[in-house]
XYZ file of C-alpha atoms in Angstrom:
567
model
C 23.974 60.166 13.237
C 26.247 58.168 14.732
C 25.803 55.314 17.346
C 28.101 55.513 19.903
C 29.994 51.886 20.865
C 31.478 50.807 24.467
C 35.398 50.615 24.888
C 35.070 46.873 24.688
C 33.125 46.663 21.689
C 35.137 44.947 19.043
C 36.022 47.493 16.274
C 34.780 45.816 13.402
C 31.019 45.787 14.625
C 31.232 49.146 16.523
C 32.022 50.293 13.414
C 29.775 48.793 10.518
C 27.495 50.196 13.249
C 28.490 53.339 12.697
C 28.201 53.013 8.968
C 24.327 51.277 9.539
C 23.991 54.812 11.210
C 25.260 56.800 8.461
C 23.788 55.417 5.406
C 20.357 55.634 7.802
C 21.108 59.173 8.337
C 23.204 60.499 5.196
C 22.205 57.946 2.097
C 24.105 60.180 -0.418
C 26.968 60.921 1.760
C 28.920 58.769 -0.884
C 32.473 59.750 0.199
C 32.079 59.570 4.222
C 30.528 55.781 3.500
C 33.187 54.574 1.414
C 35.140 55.623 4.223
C 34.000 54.164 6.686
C 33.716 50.826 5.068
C 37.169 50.303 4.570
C 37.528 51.206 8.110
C 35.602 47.957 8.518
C 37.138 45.812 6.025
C 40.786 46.510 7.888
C 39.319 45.743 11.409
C 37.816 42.664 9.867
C 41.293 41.496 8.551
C 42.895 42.239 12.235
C 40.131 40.686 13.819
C 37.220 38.798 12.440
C 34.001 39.159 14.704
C 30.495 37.598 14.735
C 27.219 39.065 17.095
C 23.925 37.716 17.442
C 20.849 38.809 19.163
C 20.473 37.540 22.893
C 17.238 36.739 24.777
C 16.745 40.007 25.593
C 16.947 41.550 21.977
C 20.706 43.005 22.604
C 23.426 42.171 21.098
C 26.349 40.197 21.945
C 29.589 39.284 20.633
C 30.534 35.973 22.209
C 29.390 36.212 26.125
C 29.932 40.184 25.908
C 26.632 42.472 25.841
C 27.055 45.317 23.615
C 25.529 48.629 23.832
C 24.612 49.154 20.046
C 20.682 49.501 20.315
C 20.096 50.744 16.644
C 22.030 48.010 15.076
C 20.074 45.607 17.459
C 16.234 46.976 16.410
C 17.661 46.840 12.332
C 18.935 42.974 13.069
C 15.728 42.305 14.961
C 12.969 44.032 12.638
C 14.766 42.175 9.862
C 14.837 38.510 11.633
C 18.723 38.185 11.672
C 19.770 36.187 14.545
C 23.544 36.200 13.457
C 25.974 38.038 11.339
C 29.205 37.343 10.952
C 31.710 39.804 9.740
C 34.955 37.582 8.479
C 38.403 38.714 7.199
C 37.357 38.099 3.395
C 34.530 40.615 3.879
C 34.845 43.261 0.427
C 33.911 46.730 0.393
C 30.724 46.591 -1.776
C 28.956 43.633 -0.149
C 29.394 45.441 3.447
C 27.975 48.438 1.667
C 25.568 46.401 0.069
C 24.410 45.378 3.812
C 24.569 48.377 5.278
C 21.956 50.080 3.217
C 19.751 46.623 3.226
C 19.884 47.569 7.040
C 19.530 51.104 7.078
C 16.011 51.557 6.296
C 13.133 51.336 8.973
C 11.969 47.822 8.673
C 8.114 46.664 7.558
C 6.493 44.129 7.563
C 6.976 43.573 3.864
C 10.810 44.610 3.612
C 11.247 41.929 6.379
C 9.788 39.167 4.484
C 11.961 40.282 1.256
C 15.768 40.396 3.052
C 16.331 36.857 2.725
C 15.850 37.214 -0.992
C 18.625 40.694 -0.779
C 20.483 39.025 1.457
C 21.105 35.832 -1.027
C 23.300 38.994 -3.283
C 25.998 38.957 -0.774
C 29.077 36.416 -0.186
C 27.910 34.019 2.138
C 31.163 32.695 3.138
C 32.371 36.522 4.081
C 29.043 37.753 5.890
C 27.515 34.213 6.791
C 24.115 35.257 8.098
C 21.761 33.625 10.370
C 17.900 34.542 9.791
C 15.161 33.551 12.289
C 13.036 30.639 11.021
C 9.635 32.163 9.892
C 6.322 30.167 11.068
C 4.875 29.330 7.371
C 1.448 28.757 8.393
C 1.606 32.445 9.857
C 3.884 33.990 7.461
C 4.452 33.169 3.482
C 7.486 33.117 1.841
C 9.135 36.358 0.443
C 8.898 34.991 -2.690
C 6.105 32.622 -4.146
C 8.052 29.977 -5.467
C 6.419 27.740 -8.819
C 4.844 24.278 -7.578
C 6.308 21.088 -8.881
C 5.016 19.808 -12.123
C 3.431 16.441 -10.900
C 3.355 13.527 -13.781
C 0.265 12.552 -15.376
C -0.450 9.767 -12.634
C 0.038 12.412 -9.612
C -2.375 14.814 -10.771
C -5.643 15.067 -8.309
C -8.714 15.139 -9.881
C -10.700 18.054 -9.197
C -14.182 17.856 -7.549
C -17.167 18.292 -9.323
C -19.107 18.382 -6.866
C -17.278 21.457 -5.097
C -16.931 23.031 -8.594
C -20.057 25.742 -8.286
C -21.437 26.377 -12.154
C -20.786 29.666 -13.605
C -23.475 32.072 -15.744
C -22.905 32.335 -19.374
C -25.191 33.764 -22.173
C -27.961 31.304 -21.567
C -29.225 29.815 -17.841
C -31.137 26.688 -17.822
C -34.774 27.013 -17.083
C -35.784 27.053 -13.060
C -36.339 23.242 -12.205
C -34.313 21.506 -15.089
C -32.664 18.400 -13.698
C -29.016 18.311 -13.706
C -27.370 14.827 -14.537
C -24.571 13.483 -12.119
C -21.246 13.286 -13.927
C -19.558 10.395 -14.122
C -16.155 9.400 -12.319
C -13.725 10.147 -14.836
C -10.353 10.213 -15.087
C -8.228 13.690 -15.459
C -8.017 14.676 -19.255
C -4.224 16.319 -19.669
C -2.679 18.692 -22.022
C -0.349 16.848 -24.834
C 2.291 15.286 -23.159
C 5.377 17.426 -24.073
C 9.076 18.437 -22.648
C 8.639 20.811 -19.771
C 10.062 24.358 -21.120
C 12.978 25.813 -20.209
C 13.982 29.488 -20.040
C 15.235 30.993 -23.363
C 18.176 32.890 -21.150
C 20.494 31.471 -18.513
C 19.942 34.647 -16.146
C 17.306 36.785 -14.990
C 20.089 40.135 -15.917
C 18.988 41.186 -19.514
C 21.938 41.575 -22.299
C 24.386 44.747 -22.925
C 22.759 46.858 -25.692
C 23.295 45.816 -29.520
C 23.653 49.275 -30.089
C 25.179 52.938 -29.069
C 22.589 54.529 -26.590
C 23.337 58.392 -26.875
C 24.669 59.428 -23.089
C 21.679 61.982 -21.664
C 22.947 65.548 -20.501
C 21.075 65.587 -17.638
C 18.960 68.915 -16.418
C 20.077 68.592 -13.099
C 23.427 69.275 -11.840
C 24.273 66.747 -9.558
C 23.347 63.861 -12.106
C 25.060 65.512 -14.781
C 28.259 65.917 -12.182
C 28.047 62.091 -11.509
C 27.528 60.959 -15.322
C 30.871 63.010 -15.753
C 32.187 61.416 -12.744
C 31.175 57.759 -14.348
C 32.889 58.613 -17.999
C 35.972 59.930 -16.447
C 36.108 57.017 -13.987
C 35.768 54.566 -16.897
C 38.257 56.187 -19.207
C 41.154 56.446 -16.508
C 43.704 54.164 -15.795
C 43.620 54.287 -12.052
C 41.503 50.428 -11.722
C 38.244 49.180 -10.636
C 37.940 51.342 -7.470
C 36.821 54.824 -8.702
C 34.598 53.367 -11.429
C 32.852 51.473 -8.167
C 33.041 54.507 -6.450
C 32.003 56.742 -9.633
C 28.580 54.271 -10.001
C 27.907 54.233 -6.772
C 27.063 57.527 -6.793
C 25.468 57.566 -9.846
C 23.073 55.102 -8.563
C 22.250 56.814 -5.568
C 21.394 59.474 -6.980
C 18.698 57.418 -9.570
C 17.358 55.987 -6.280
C 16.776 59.430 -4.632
C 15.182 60.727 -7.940
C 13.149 57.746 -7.610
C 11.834 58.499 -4.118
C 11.501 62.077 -4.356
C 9.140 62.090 -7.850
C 12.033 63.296 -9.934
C 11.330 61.215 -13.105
C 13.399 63.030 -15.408
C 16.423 62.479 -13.730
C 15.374 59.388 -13.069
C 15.401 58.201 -16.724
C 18.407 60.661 -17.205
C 20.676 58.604 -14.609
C 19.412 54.955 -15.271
C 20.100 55.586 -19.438
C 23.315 57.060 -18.758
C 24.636 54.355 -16.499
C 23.239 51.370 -19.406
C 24.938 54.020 -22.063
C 28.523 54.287 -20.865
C 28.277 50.456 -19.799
C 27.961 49.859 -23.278
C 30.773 52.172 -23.944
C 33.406 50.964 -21.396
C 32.601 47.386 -22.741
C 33.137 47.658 -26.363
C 36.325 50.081 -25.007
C 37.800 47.279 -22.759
C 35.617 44.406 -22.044
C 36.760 43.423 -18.570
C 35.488 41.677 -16.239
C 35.998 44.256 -13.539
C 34.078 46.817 -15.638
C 31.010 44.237 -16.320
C 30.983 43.238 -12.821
C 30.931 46.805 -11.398
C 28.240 47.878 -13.917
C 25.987 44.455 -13.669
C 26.582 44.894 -9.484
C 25.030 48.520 -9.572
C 22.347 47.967 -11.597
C 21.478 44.764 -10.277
C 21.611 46.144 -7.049
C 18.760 49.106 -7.766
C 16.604 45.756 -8.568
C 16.303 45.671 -4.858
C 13.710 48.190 -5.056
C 11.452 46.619 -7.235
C 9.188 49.788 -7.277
C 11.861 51.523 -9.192
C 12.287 48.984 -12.032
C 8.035 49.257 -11.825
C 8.401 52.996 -12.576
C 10.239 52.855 -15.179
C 7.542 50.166 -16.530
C 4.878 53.360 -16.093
C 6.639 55.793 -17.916
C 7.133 53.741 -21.054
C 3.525 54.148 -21.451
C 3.025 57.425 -19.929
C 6.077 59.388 -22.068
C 4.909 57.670 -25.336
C 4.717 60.489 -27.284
C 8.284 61.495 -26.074
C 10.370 59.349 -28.710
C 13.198 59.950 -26.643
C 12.154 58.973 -23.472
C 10.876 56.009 -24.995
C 14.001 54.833 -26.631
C 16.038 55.280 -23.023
C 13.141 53.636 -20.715
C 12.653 50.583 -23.816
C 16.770 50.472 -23.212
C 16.794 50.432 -19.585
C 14.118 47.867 -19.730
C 15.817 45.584 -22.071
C 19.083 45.609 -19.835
C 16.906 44.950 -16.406
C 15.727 41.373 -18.479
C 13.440 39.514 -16.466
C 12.913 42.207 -14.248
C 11.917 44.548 -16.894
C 9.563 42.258 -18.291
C 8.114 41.424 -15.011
C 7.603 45.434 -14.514
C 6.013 45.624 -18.316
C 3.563 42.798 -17.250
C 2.694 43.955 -13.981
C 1.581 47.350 -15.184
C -0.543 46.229 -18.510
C -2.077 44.074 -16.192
C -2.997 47.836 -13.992
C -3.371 49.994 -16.775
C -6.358 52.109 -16.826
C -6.577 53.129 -20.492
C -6.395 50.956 -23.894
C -3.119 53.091 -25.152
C -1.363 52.237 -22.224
C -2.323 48.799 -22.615
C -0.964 48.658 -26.538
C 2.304 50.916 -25.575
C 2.752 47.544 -22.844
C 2.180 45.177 -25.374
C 4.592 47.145 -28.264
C 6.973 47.025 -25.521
C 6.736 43.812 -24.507
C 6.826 42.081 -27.858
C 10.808 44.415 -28.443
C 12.037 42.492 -24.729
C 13.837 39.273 -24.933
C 13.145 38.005 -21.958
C 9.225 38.731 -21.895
C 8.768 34.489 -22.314
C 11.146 33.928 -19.553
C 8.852 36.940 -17.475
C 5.395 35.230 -18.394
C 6.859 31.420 -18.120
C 7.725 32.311 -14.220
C 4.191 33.672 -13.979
C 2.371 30.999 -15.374
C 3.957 28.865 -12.728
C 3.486 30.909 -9.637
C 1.104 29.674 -7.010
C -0.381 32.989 -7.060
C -3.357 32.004 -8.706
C -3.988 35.593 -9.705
C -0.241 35.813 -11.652
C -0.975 32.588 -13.014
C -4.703 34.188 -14.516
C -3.117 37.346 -15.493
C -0.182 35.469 -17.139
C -2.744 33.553 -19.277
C -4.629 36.673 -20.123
C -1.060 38.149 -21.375
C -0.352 35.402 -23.107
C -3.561 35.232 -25.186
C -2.362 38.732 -25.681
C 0.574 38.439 -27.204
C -0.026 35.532 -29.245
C 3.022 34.040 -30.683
C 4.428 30.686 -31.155
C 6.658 30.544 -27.833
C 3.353 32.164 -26.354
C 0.881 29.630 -27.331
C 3.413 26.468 -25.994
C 3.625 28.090 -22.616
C -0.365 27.946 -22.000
C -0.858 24.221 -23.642
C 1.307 23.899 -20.287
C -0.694 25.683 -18.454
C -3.648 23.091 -19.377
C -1.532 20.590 -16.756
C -1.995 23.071 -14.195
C -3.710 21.871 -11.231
C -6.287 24.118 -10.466
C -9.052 24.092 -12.701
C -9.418 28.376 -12.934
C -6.092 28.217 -14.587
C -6.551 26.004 -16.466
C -10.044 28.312 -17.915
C -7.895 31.164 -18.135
C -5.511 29.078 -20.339
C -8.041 27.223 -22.349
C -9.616 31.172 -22.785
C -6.421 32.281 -24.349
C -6.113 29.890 -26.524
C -9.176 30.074 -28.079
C -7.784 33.484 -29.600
C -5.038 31.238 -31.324
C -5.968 30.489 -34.706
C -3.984 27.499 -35.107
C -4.362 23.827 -35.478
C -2.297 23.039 -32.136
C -4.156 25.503 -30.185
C -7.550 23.533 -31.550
C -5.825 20.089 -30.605
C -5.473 21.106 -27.064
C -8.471 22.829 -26.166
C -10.511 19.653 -27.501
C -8.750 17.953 -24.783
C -10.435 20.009 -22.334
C -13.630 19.067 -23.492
C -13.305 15.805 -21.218
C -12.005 18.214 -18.348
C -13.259 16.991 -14.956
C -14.015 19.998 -13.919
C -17.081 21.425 -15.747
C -16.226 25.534 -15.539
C -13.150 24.460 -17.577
C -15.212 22.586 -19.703
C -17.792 25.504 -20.526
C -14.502 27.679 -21.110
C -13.558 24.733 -23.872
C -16.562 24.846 -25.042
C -16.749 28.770 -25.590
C -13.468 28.782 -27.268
C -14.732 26.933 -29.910
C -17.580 28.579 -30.571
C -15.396 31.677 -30.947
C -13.252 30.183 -33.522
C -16.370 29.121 -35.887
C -14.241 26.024 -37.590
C -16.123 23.580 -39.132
C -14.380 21.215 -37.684
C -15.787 22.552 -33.734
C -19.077 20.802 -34.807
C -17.034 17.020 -34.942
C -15.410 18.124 -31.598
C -18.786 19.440 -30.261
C -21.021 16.450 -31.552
C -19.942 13.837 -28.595
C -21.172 16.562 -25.664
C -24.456 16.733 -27.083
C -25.341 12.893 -26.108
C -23.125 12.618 -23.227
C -22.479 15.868 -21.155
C -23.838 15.876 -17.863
C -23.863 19.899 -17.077
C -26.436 21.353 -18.080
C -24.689 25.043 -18.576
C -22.303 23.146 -20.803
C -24.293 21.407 -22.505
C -26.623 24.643 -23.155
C -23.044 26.364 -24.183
C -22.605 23.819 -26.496
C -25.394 24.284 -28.222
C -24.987 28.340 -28.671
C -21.595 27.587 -30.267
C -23.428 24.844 -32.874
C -25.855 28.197 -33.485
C -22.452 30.230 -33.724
C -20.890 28.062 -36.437
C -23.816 28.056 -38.403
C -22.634 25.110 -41.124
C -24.945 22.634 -42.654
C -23.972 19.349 -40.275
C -24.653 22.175 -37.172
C -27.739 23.007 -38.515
C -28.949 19.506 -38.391
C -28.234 18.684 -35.033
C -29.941 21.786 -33.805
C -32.753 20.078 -35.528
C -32.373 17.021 -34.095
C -31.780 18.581 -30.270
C -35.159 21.203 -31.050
C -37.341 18.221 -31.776
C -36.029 16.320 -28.781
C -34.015 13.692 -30.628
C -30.738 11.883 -29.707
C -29.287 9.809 -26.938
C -29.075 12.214 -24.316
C -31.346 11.782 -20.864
C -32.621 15.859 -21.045
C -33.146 15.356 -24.781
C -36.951 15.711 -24.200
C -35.921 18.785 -21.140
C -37.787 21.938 -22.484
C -35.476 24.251 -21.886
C -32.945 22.408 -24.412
C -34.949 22.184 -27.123
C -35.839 26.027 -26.496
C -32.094 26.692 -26.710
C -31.991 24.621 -29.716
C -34.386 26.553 -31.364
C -32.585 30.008 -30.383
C -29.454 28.727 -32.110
C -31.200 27.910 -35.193
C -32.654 31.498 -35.320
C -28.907 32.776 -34.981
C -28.481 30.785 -37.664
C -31.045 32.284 -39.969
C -31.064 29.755 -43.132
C -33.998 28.464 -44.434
C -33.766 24.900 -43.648
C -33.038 26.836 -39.915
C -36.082 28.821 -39.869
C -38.477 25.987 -41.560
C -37.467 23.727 -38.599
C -38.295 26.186 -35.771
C -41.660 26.947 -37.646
C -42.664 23.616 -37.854
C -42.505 23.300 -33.814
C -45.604 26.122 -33.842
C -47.570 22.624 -33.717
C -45.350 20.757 -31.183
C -47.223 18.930 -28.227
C -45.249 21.315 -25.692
C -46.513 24.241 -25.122
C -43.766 26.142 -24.347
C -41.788 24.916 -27.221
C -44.990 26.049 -29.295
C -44.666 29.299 -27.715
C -41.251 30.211 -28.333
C -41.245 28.746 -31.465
C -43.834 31.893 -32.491
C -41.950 34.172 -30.826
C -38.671 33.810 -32.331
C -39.746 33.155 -35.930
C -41.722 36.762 -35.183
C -38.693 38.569 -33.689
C -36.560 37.191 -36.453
C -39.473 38.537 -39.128
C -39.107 42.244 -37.292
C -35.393 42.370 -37.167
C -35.541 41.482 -41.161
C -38.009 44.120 -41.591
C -35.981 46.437 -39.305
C -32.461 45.511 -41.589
C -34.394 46.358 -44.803
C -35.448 49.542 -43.644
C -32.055 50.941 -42.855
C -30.690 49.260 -45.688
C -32.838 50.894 -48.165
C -33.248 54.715 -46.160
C -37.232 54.135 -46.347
């Protein structure tokens, strides 16, 4: 295809039209597009031009109207009211453009170009885009909201905060105690992190990757193409022209299902980058291979699939040591493709090949640190959960920042991770959020303690059992005293079941009912004297459950024995 151009048309847009056409029509038409570009580049060097988008969605170069109506639908679907095509315009960023342009446009690509677009010189294609209405349209890209100080952070409404259903509801009609104004309880005031790496591009390999000999005969041509390229003496221009081709080629396995020569193509390009660096390291060789793989990032799906089939071609120790390669060069990207599909994984293998992968990335921190500042609140909750996941030192700094975050569900889904940290920083912050204002991230406090069954949760725990004023925390609080099970928690169950202690619901029946359910978990004697004591309580329903559980706990005793001895 071809789009025809009036006689005065300036040449240098009729014909990057023409190549707009071409890659549209021909994407692996390598040779005719090279071509064809530096049939651009030269009329841009006799005669720089610029054309924007009229009124009337055609084009126009100065006052002239020009008949180019595919160029004009690609510049309008894509929101570019100007491009300029200047006399310093090179070869691979007008290629670059031309196949940013030469797909159909969504909705979604259109929202992404300004982040493709920011790949290319600006001073030798400065481009124009149309201003997008942000209360109609987000941003391409979620960008991470500024860490306010401790002074600038809003509290968060208790009132709006709606309580959320653990193990144990409160009775119907037990009174719920207005919380006090308080002021916003922060994570330990520490250095904001920084990336580990400087750039988002992962590092050449530490080590020979063996060069694939691909299956299919076009690949294998252009892997040929690549090492001969690279091993010549004729300059940067056929090793360009060499990986271009290779990397079209990767993309077109991509789209047509072809995984094989998928992972073929993309190892083979990392491998003989690797070997044309430690042969001549350059910087025209690292800049041609870092521009062509960069420039297959721009179809995030790709990078995503190669994320899938680290898990799905586990058992292929091949495969795995090319896609864990590929990966590893594609740094934050890779990561981010890693973490995206543990996160979507349907089965626990997959999950654990993620994770084994994940842990072997360098830039999985830098990956997860983004995250946990998105204002996606869904990245930000998933970024937690990986977190708690992984569970390293670098790991378990990144969510203590998360406990700044402003909205309290992060700040749960931080708190919640942390609980699976076993260490003494880990207990230092989520005590913190025991004076949360909000009181879901409160209960989530509270429940990471009673995982971690330290004696030193029933200190932390001991001030929310005269002072907390939700009841499903306070109720929490008392199943994790049951969960610890120490001496100084099994008095204060006995203080709470006989409606002691300076609380205003000490003497709420529901309490001392919970009170008496942690002492059965419990299951010492000095537990199980206390709760049959209340038999003779003045409440009846305390009475009440104070038979039943000391007879459930009899049966499950009898029920233990039985299996225990084969009778």
């Amino acid at each position: 295809m071809s789009e025809p151009a009036a006689a005065d048309t300036p040449e240098v847009i009729s014909r990057f039209a023409e190549l707009v056409a071409l890659v549209a029509e021909r994407p692996t038409a390598a040779a005719e597009q090279r071509a064809l570009v530096k049939d651009v580049v030269k009329a841009a060097r006799k005669s720089p031009s610029t054309l924007a988008l009229g009124e009337d969605g055609r084009l126009m170069a100065g006052a002239r109207a020009l008949d180019l109506p595919h160029l004009a639908g690609r510049l309008k679907g894509y929101g570019i009211e100007e491009l300029g095509i200047t006399a310093q315009a090179a070869v691979a960023d007008l290629l670059d453009l031309a196949r940013m342009l030469a797909p159909a446009p969504t909705k979604e690509s259109a929202r992404g170009i300004a982040g493709r677009i920011a790949v290319l010189d600006a001073r030798a294609l400065p481009i124009r885009l149309k201003a997008r209405d942000p209360a109609i349209e987000p941003p391409s890209a979620p960008l991470p909201p500024p860490r306010p100080s401790r002074r600038e952070m809003p509290r968060a409404s208790r009132a709006a905060t709606p309580a959320r259903t653990t193990g144990v509801t409160p009775a119907p009609g037990t009174p719920r105690v207005s919380p006090p104004a308080t002021e916003r309880v922060s994570a330990p005031e520490l250095p904001p992190l920084e990336p580990e790496h400087e750039h988002d591009s992962g590092p050449q390999l530490q080590q020979a990757l063996p060069v694939p000999t691909p299956a299919n005969a076009a690949v294998a041509a252009a892997v040929t193409g690549v090492a001969a390229a690279e091993a010549g003496a004729q300059g940067a221009m056929p090793l360009v022209a060499a990986l271009e081709l290779l990397a079209q080629l990767a993309d077109l396995a991509f789209r047509q299902g072809r995984d094989d020569d998928l992972i073929d193509a993309m190892a083979a390009l990392v491998a003989l980058e690797y070997q044309a660096l430690q042969r001549k390291a350059s910087d025209e060789r690292r800049q041609a291979f870092s521009h062509m793989l960069k420039r297959l990032t721009m179809r995030p799906m790709l990078v995503r699939q190669l994320a899938v089939l680290r898990h799905a071609r586990a058992a292929d120790a091949v495969a795995c040591a090319r896609l864990q390669a590929i990966l590893r060069r594609y740094g934050t990207y890779g990561a981010d493709a890693v973490a995206d599909e543990f996160m979507s994984a349907s089965s626990a293998d997959a999950r654990a090949t993620c994770l084994a992968s994940l842990r072997e990335l360098p830039h999985t921190h830098d990956a997860l640190l983004g995250l946990s500042r998105s204002t996606n609140l869904l990245q930000v909750q998933e970024a937690a959960a990986l977190l708690g996941e992984l569970r390293d030192a670098r790991c378990e700094r990144i969510l203590v920042e998360m406990l700044r975050h402003p909205e309290p569900r992060a700040r749960r889904s931080a708190v919640a991770s942390l609980g699976r940290f076993g260490t003494a920083t880990s207990l230092d912050a989520i005590a913190l959020l025991l004076d949360d204002p909000s009181p879901r991230v409160r209960l989530g406090a509270v429940s990471a303690l009673g995982q971690r069954r330290d004696a030193k949760t029933v200190d932390l725990l001991t001030p929310l059992l005269d002072r907390e004023p939700d009841t499903e925390v306070l109720f929490s609080a008392v199943g994790a005293l049951g969960a610890v099970g120490t001496a100084e928690a099994v008095q204060l169950l006995i203080r709470l079941a006989q409606g002691e202690g300076a609380h205003p619901l000490r003497r709420n029946t529901a309490l001392r009912v919970m009170a008496c359910t942690a002492l059965v978990m419990v299951r010492s004697p000095t537990a199980m004297a206390a709760v049959q004591q209340l038999r003779d309580d003045r409440d009846e329903k305390v009475r009440e459950a104070s038979i039943r559980l000391v007879a459930q706990a009899k049966r499950r005793s009898t029920a233990s024995h039985a299996v225990a001895t084969g009778a």
